[in-house]
Amino acid sequence: MWGWHEVGVGVLERVSPNTRLKPDGRKVIVHIATSADGYIARPDGDLEWLTSRPAPKGFYGMNAFMRSVDTKLLGRKTYEVSLRMGAKFDSHSRSIVFSRHPPPDAPSGVEFVNDAIGPFVSRLRAQPGKDIWLMGGGDIIASFLDAQAIDEFVISVVPVFIGDGIPLIARRHRHAPLELHSIDRFEDGVVQLHYRVQKQR
């Protein structure tokens, strides 16, 4: 039997009996690829150095990861780049775009928000569901990290230097200690680093 779960003041969401709150809460995870010199794209946003690589079976664990999440968070630039690359946003999964200037018409399944990150993520964690994928880009990852709103990083380091580009995290003065959880190495030279973010008091 379906039930109802409060997702905000005066807002209810219909919840399947198969959907449960995770006992330790939903995690916000950055799952992303970088060049060996720490960039997620060239200065103009070009990703040819990444997309032209033949991917191994399982796509570096991405297929399994996608089954573990049901919500995507991304900045406006990443959203627009994703559209240009042919990404599909629909009502099958929840996509939330942080933008100061939301468009008048958004496709089904895409929400535009301009909320403070900390309170927004606290409300999101409290809702039933799977983990949450923070896709990027570098500015929004930096803002989430500074708000202590990221639980884990999964960084696939591609064996190529691109010399210049958009950094994984926008450069600011910060200290954010990480705990190494695991390392996976793939035959094509990609190394995947799985970190947990240590919470600071």
PDB file of C-alpha atoms in Angstrom:
ATOM      1  CA  MET A   1       0.000   0.000   0.000  1.00  0.00           C
ATOM      2  CA  TRP A   2       1.272   3.469  -0.881  1.00  0.00           C
ATOM      3  CA  GLY A   3       1.861   6.019   1.853  1.00  0.00           C
ATOM      4  CA  TRP A   4       2.760   9.666   2.147  1.00  0.00           C
ATOM      5  CA  HIS A   5       5.955  11.317   3.405  1.00  0.00           C
ATOM      6  CA  GLU A   6       6.406  14.978   4.273  1.00  0.00           C
ATOM      7  CA  VAL A   7       9.196  16.505   2.153  1.00  0.00           C
ATOM      8  CA  GLY A   8       8.769  20.098   3.270  1.00  0.00           C
ATOM      9  CA  VAL A   9       6.447  22.388   5.142  1.00  0.00           C
ATOM     10  CA  GLY A  10       3.009  21.570   3.820  1.00  0.00           C
ATOM     11  CA  VAL A  11       4.390  19.425   0.989  1.00  0.00           C
ATOM     12  CA  LEU A  12       3.740  15.699   0.801  1.00  0.00           C
ATOM     13  CA  GLU A  13       5.246  13.127  -1.525  1.00  0.00           C
ATOM     14  CA  ARG A  14       3.690   9.794  -2.373  1.00  0.00           C
ATOM     15  CA  VAL A  15       5.977   6.979  -1.229  1.00  0.00           C
ATOM     16  CA  SER A  16       6.013   3.343  -2.321  1.00  0.00           C
ATOM     17  CA  PRO A  17       6.127   0.732   0.470  1.00  0.00           C
ATOM     18  CA  ASN A  18       9.360  -0.483  -1.149  1.00  0.00           C
ATOM     19  CA  THR A  19      11.019   2.900  -0.572  1.00  0.00           C
ATOM     20  CA  ARG A  20      12.662   3.245   2.799  1.00  0.00           C
ATOM     21  CA  LEU A  21      14.825   5.747   4.567  1.00  0.00           C
ATOM     22  CA  LYS A  22      18.393   4.485   4.631  1.00  0.00           C
ATOM     23  CA  PRO A  23      19.341   3.683   8.240  1.00  0.00           C
ATOM     24  CA  ASP A  24      22.433   5.917   8.087  1.00  0.00           C
ATOM     25  CA  GLY A  25      20.795   8.569   5.901  1.00  0.00           C
ATOM     26  CA  ARG A  26      21.224   9.263   2.223  1.00  0.00           C
ATOM     27  CA  LYS A  27      24.765  10.118   1.155  1.00  0.00           C
ATOM     28  CA  VAL A  28      25.768  12.917  -1.189  1.00  0.00           C
ATOM     29  CA  ILE A  29      28.461  11.494  -3.483  1.00  0.00           C
ATOM     30  CA  VAL A  30      30.602  13.227  -6.090  1.00  0.00           C
ATOM     31  CA  HIS A  31      31.319  10.640  -8.803  1.00  0.00           C
ATOM     32  CA  ILE A  32      33.456  12.255 -11.468  1.00  0.00           C
ATOM     33  CA  ALA A  33      36.431  11.841 -13.811  1.00  0.00           C
ATOM     34  CA  THR A  34      39.496  14.077 -13.894  1.00  0.00           C
ATOM     35  CA  SER A  35      42.645  14.304 -15.950  1.00  0.00           C
ATOM     36  CA  ALA A  36      45.869  13.310 -14.215  1.00  0.00           C
ATOM     37  CA  ASP A  37      46.538  17.006 -13.589  1.00  0.00           C
ATOM     38  CA  GLY A  38      43.204  17.493 -11.833  1.00  0.00           C
ATOM     39  CA  TYR A  39      40.902  19.020 -14.459  1.00  0.00           C
ATOM     40  CA  ILE A  40      37.334  17.941 -15.233  1.00  0.00           C
ATOM     41  CA  ALA A  41      37.239  19.691 -18.622  1.00  0.00           C
ATOM     42  CA  ARG A  42      39.310  21.967 -20.848  1.00  0.00           C
ATOM     43  CA  PRO A  43      38.846  25.736 -20.372  1.00  0.00           C
ATOM     44  CA  ASP A  44      36.103  25.787 -23.031  1.00  0.00           C
ATOM     45  CA  GLY A  45      34.355  22.781 -21.473  1.00  0.00           C
ATOM     46  CA  ASP A  46      35.666  20.303 -24.045  1.00  0.00           C
ATOM     47  CA  LEU A  47      35.623  16.659 -22.888  1.00  0.00           C
ATOM     48  CA  GLU A  48      37.078  14.929 -25.953  1.00  0.00           C
ATOM     49  CA  TRP A  49      40.085  13.761 -23.917  1.00  0.00           C
ATOM     50  CA  LEU A  50      37.588  11.774 -21.813  1.00  0.00           C
ATOM     51  CA  THR A  51      34.716  10.818 -24.120  1.00  0.00           C
ATOM     52  CA  SER A  52      36.945   9.482 -26.929  1.00  0.00           C
ATOM     53  CA  ARG A  53      38.331   6.730 -24.678  1.00  0.00           C
ATOM     54  CA  PRO A  54      36.858   3.231 -25.127  1.00  0.00           C
ATOM     55  CA  ALA A  55      35.312   2.339 -21.786  1.00  0.00           C
ATOM     56  CA  PRO A  56      35.667  -1.126 -20.233  1.00  0.00           C
ATOM     57  CA  LYS A  57      32.730  -3.362 -19.442  1.00  0.00           C
ATOM     58  CA  GLY A  58      30.804  -1.906 -16.532  1.00  0.00           C
ATOM     59  CA  PHE A  59      31.993   1.603 -17.439  1.00  0.00           C
ATOM     60  CA  TYR A  60      34.364   1.945 -14.455  1.00  0.00           C
ATOM     61  CA  GLY A  61      31.623   0.867 -12.056  1.00  0.00           C
ATOM     62  CA  MET A  62      29.337   3.646 -13.251  1.00  0.00           C
ATOM     63  CA  ASN A  63      26.496   1.295 -14.172  1.00  0.00           C
ATOM     64  CA  ALA A  64      26.391  -0.093 -10.632  1.00  0.00           C
ATOM     65  CA  PHE A  65      26.697   3.395  -9.154  1.00  0.00           C
ATOM     66  CA  MET A  66      23.730   4.624 -11.193  1.00  0.00           C
ATOM     67  CA  ARG A  67      21.581   1.914  -9.629  1.00  0.00           C
ATOM     68  CA  SER A  68      22.525   3.181  -6.155  1.00  0.00           C
ATOM     69  CA  VAL A  69      21.286   6.752  -6.697  1.00  0.00           C
ATOM     70  CA  ASP A  70      17.935   8.265  -7.560  1.00  0.00           C
ATOM     71  CA  THR A  71      18.661  11.999  -7.383  1.00  0.00           C
ATOM     72  CA  LYS A  72      21.160  14.122  -9.317  1.00  0.00           C
ATOM     73  CA  LEU A  73      22.415  17.540  -8.259  1.00  0.00           C
ATOM     74  CA  LEU A  74      24.187  19.782 -10.731  1.00  0.00           C
ATOM     75  CA  GLY A  75      25.033  23.377 -11.515  1.00  0.00           C
ATOM     76  CA  ARG A  76      23.523  25.317 -14.382  1.00  0.00           C
ATOM     77  CA  LYS A  77      26.636  25.067 -16.602  1.00  0.00           C
ATOM     78  CA  THR A  78      26.891  21.297 -16.125  1.00  0.00           C
ATOM     79  CA  TYR A  79      23.188  20.967 -16.890  1.00  0.00           C
ATOM     80  CA  GLU A  80      23.555  22.905 -20.147  1.00  0.00           C
ATOM     81  CA  VAL A  81      26.665  20.944 -21.177  1.00  0.00           C
ATOM     82  CA  SER A  82      24.817  17.699 -20.417  1.00  0.00           C
ATOM     83  CA  LEU A  83      21.956  18.758 -22.689  1.00  0.00           C
ATOM     84  CA  ARG A  84      24.376  19.556 -25.508  1.00  0.00           C
ATOM     85  CA  MET A  85      25.951  16.107 -25.098  1.00  0.00           C
ATOM     86  CA  GLY A  86      22.550  14.466 -25.483  1.00  0.00           C
ATOM     87  CA  ALA A  87      21.713  13.731 -21.830  1.00  0.00           C
ATOM     88  CA  LYS A  88      18.065  12.952 -21.186  1.00  0.00           C
ATOM     89  CA  PHE A  89      16.285  14.403 -18.168  1.00  0.00           C
ATOM     90  CA  ASP A  90      12.907  12.870 -17.443  1.00  0.00           C
ATOM     91  CA  SER A  91      10.569  12.011 -14.602  1.00  0.00           C
ATOM     92  CA  HIS A  92      12.153   8.579 -14.010  1.00  0.00           C
ATOM     93  CA  SER A  93      14.766  10.149 -11.741  1.00  0.00           C
ATOM     94  CA  ARG A  94      14.953  13.442  -9.903  1.00  0.00           C
ATOM     95  CA  SER A  95      17.350  16.085 -11.240  1.00  0.00           C
ATOM     96  CA  ILE A  96      17.937  19.273  -9.273  1.00  0.00           C
ATOM     97  CA  VAL A  97      19.771  22.182 -10.878  1.00  0.00           C
ATOM     98  CA  PHE A  98      21.205  24.981  -8.741  1.00  0.00           C
ATOM     99  CA  SER A  99      20.776  28.228 -10.624  1.00  0.00           C
ATOM    100  CA  ARG A 100      20.297  31.885  -9.713  1.00  0.00           C
ATOM    101  CA  HIS A 101      18.254  32.395 -12.875  1.00  0.00           C
ATOM    102  CA  PRO A 102      15.992  29.383 -13.572  1.00  0.00           C
ATOM    103  CA  PRO A 103      14.461  29.190 -17.051  1.00  0.00           C
ATOM    104  CA  PRO A 104      10.723  29.761 -17.422  1.00  0.00           C
ATOM    105  CA  ASP A 105      10.146  26.239 -18.733  1.00  0.00           C
ATOM    106  CA  ALA A 106      12.035  23.203 -17.424  1.00  0.00           C
ATOM    107  CA  PRO A 107      11.691  19.672 -18.791  1.00  0.00           C
ATOM    108  CA  SER A 108       9.795  17.099 -16.780  1.00  0.00           C
ATOM    109  CA  GLY A 109      11.871  15.736 -13.918  1.00  0.00           C
ATOM    110  CA  VAL A 110      14.137  18.808 -13.616  1.00  0.00           C
ATOM    111  CA  GLU A 111      13.821  21.198 -10.673  1.00  0.00           C
ATOM    112  CA  PHE A 112      15.632  24.526 -10.472  1.00  0.00           C
ATOM    113  CA  VAL A 113      16.491  25.802  -7.008  1.00  0.00           C
ATOM    114  CA  ASN A 114      18.370  28.711  -5.477  1.00  0.00           C
ATOM    115  CA  ASP A 115      18.301  27.609  -1.839  1.00  0.00           C
ATOM    116  CA  ALA A 116      21.054  27.719   0.773  1.00  0.00           C
ATOM    117  CA  ILE A 117      22.964  24.469   0.352  1.00  0.00           C
ATOM    118  CA  GLY A 118      23.175  23.316   3.983  1.00  0.00           C
ATOM    119  CA  PRO A 119      19.448  23.438   4.833  1.00  0.00           C
ATOM    120  CA  PHE A 120      18.496  22.138   1.392  1.00  0.00           C
ATOM    121  CA  VAL A 121      20.727  19.070   1.688  1.00  0.00           C
ATOM    122  CA  SER A 122      19.474  18.395   5.224  1.00  0.00           C
ATOM    123  CA  ARG A 123      15.898  18.285   3.920  1.00  0.00           C
ATOM    124  CA  LEU A 124      16.962  16.114   0.984  1.00  0.00           C
ATOM    125  CA  ARG A 125      18.790  13.620   3.207  1.00  0.00           C
ATOM    126  CA  ALA A 126      15.674  13.243   5.371  1.00  0.00           C
ATOM    127  CA  GLN A 127      13.534  12.144   2.433  1.00  0.00           C
ATOM    128  CA  PRO A 128      13.236   8.438   1.620  1.00  0.00           C
ATOM    129  CA  GLY A 129      15.286   7.196  -1.270  1.00  0.00           C
ATOM    130  CA  LYS A 130      18.681   6.145  -2.519  1.00  0.00           C
ATOM    131  CA  ASP A 131      21.938   8.081  -2.433  1.00  0.00           C
ATOM    132  CA  ILE A 132      22.390  11.437  -4.171  1.00  0.00           C
ATOM    133  CA  TRP A 133      24.821  12.126  -7.015  1.00  0.00           C
ATOM    134  CA  LEU A 134      26.451  15.555  -7.041  1.00  0.00           C
ATOM    135  CA  MET A 135      27.557  15.729 -10.672  1.00  0.00           C
ATOM    136  CA  GLY A 136      29.325  19.103 -10.782  1.00  0.00           C
ATOM    137  CA  GLY A 137      30.849  21.331 -11.963  1.00  0.00           C
ATOM    138  CA  GLY A 138      33.741  22.707  -9.988  1.00  0.00           C
ATOM    139  CA  ASP A 139      31.931  25.713  -8.527  1.00  0.00           C
ATOM    140  CA  ILE A 140      29.001  23.804  -7.092  1.00  0.00           C
ATOM    141  CA  ILE A 141      31.260  21.017  -5.789  1.00  0.00           C
ATOM    142  CA  ALA A 142      33.294  23.706  -4.001  1.00  0.00           C
ATOM    143  CA  SER A 143      30.167  25.261  -2.513  1.00  0.00           C
ATOM    144  CA  PHE A 144      28.867  21.892  -1.299  1.00  0.00           C
ATOM    145  CA  LEU A 145      32.267  20.989   0.152  1.00  0.00           C
ATOM    146  CA  ASP A 146      32.517  24.296   2.006  1.00  0.00           C
ATOM    147  CA  ALA A 147      28.999  23.739   3.379  1.00  0.00           C
ATOM    148  CA  GLN A 148      30.103  20.259   4.581  1.00  0.00           C
ATOM    149  CA  ALA A 149      27.356  18.779   2.410  1.00  0.00           C
ATOM    150  CA  ILE A 150      29.421  16.056   0.674  1.00  0.00           C
ATOM    151  CA  ASP A 151      29.938  12.589   2.148  1.00  0.00           C
ATOM    152  CA  GLU A 152      32.105  10.868  -0.448  1.00  0.00           C
ATOM    153  CA  PHE A 153      34.183  11.432  -3.585  1.00  0.00           C
ATOM    154  CA  VAL A 154      34.686   8.793  -6.255  1.00  0.00           C
ATOM    155  CA  ILE A 155      37.324  10.215  -8.589  1.00  0.00           C
ATOM    156  CA  SER A 156      38.337   8.356 -11.747  1.00  0.00           C
ATOM    157  CA  VAL A 157      41.769   9.677 -12.711  1.00  0.00           C
ATOM    158  CA  VAL A 158      42.331   9.379 -16.467  1.00  0.00           C
ATOM    159  CA  PRO A 159      45.991   8.896 -17.504  1.00  0.00           C
ATOM    160  CA  VAL A 160      46.357  12.086 -19.526  1.00  0.00           C
ATOM    161  CA  PHE A 161      47.590  15.609 -18.847  1.00  0.00           C
ATOM    162  CA  ILE A 162      45.549  18.341 -20.532  1.00  0.00           C
ATOM    163  CA  GLY A 163      47.627  21.265 -19.270  1.00  0.00           C
ATOM    164  CA  ASP A 164      44.827  23.678 -18.373  1.00  0.00           C
ATOM    165  CA  GLY A 165      41.140  23.571 -17.710  1.00  0.00           C
ATOM    166  CA  ILE A 166      38.326  23.609 -15.183  1.00  0.00           C
ATOM    167  CA  PRO A 167      39.544  22.235 -11.843  1.00  0.00           C
ATOM    168  CA  LEU A 168      37.696  19.517  -9.963  1.00  0.00           C
ATOM    169  CA  ILE A 169      37.002  22.003  -7.185  1.00  0.00           C
ATOM    170  CA  ALA A 170      36.997  25.782  -7.600  1.00  0.00           C
ATOM    171  CA  ARG A 171      40.072  27.190  -5.924  1.00  0.00           C
ATOM    172  CA  ARG A 172      39.404  28.736  -2.534  1.00  0.00           C
ATOM    173  CA  HIS A 173      41.177  28.812   0.792  1.00  0.00           C
ATOM    174  CA  ARG A 174      40.041  25.647   2.561  1.00  0.00           C
ATOM    175  CA  HIS A 175      41.181  22.581   4.470  1.00  0.00           C
ATOM    176  CA  ALA A 176      39.072  19.468   3.871  1.00  0.00           C
ATOM    177  CA  PRO A 177      40.633  16.204   5.105  1.00  0.00           C
ATOM    178  CA  LEU A 178      39.686  12.977   3.318  1.00  0.00           C
ATOM    179  CA  GLU A 179      39.803   9.325   4.350  1.00  0.00           C
ATOM    180  CA  LEU A 180      40.802   6.860   1.633  1.00  0.00           C
ATOM    181  CA  HIS A 181      38.191   4.102   1.414  1.00  0.00           C
ATOM    182  CA  SER A 182      39.375   2.143  -1.637  1.00  0.00           C
ATOM    183  CA  ILE A 183      41.424   2.200  -4.845  1.00  0.00           C
ATOM    184  CA  ASP A 184      40.437   0.458  -8.082  1.00  0.00           C
ATOM    185  CA  ARG A 185      42.776   0.122 -11.045  1.00  0.00           C
ATOM    186  CA  PHE A 186      41.574  -0.580 -14.582  1.00  0.00           C
ATOM    187  CA  GLU A 187      43.430  -2.137 -17.506  1.00  0.00           C
ATOM    188  CA  ASP A 188      43.411   1.091 -19.523  1.00  0.00           C
ATOM    189  CA  GLY A 189      45.316   2.928 -16.781  1.00  0.00           C
ATOM    190  CA  VAL A 190      42.378   4.664 -15.120  1.00  0.00           C
ATOM    191  CA  VAL A 191      42.671   4.684 -11.329  1.00  0.00           C
ATOM    192  CA  GLN A 192      39.547   5.223  -9.250  1.00  0.00           C
ATOM    193  CA  LEU A 193      39.966   6.753  -5.812  1.00  0.00           C
ATOM    194  CA  HIS A 194      37.121   6.467  -3.315  1.00  0.00           C
ATOM    195  CA  TYR A 195      37.336   8.961  -0.457  1.00  0.00           C
ATOM    196  CA  ARG A 196      35.132   9.699   2.515  1.00  0.00           C
ATOM    197  CA  VAL A 197      35.018  13.315   3.605  1.00  0.00           C
ATOM    198  CA  GLN A 198      35.963  13.726   7.233  1.00  0.00           C
ATOM    199  CA  LYS A 199      33.414  15.897   8.997  1.00  0.00           C
ATOM    200  CA  GLN A 200      34.893  18.980  10.612  1.00  0.00           C
ATOM    201  CA  ARG A 201      33.674  20.427  13.866  1.00  0.00           C
TER     202      ARG A 201
END
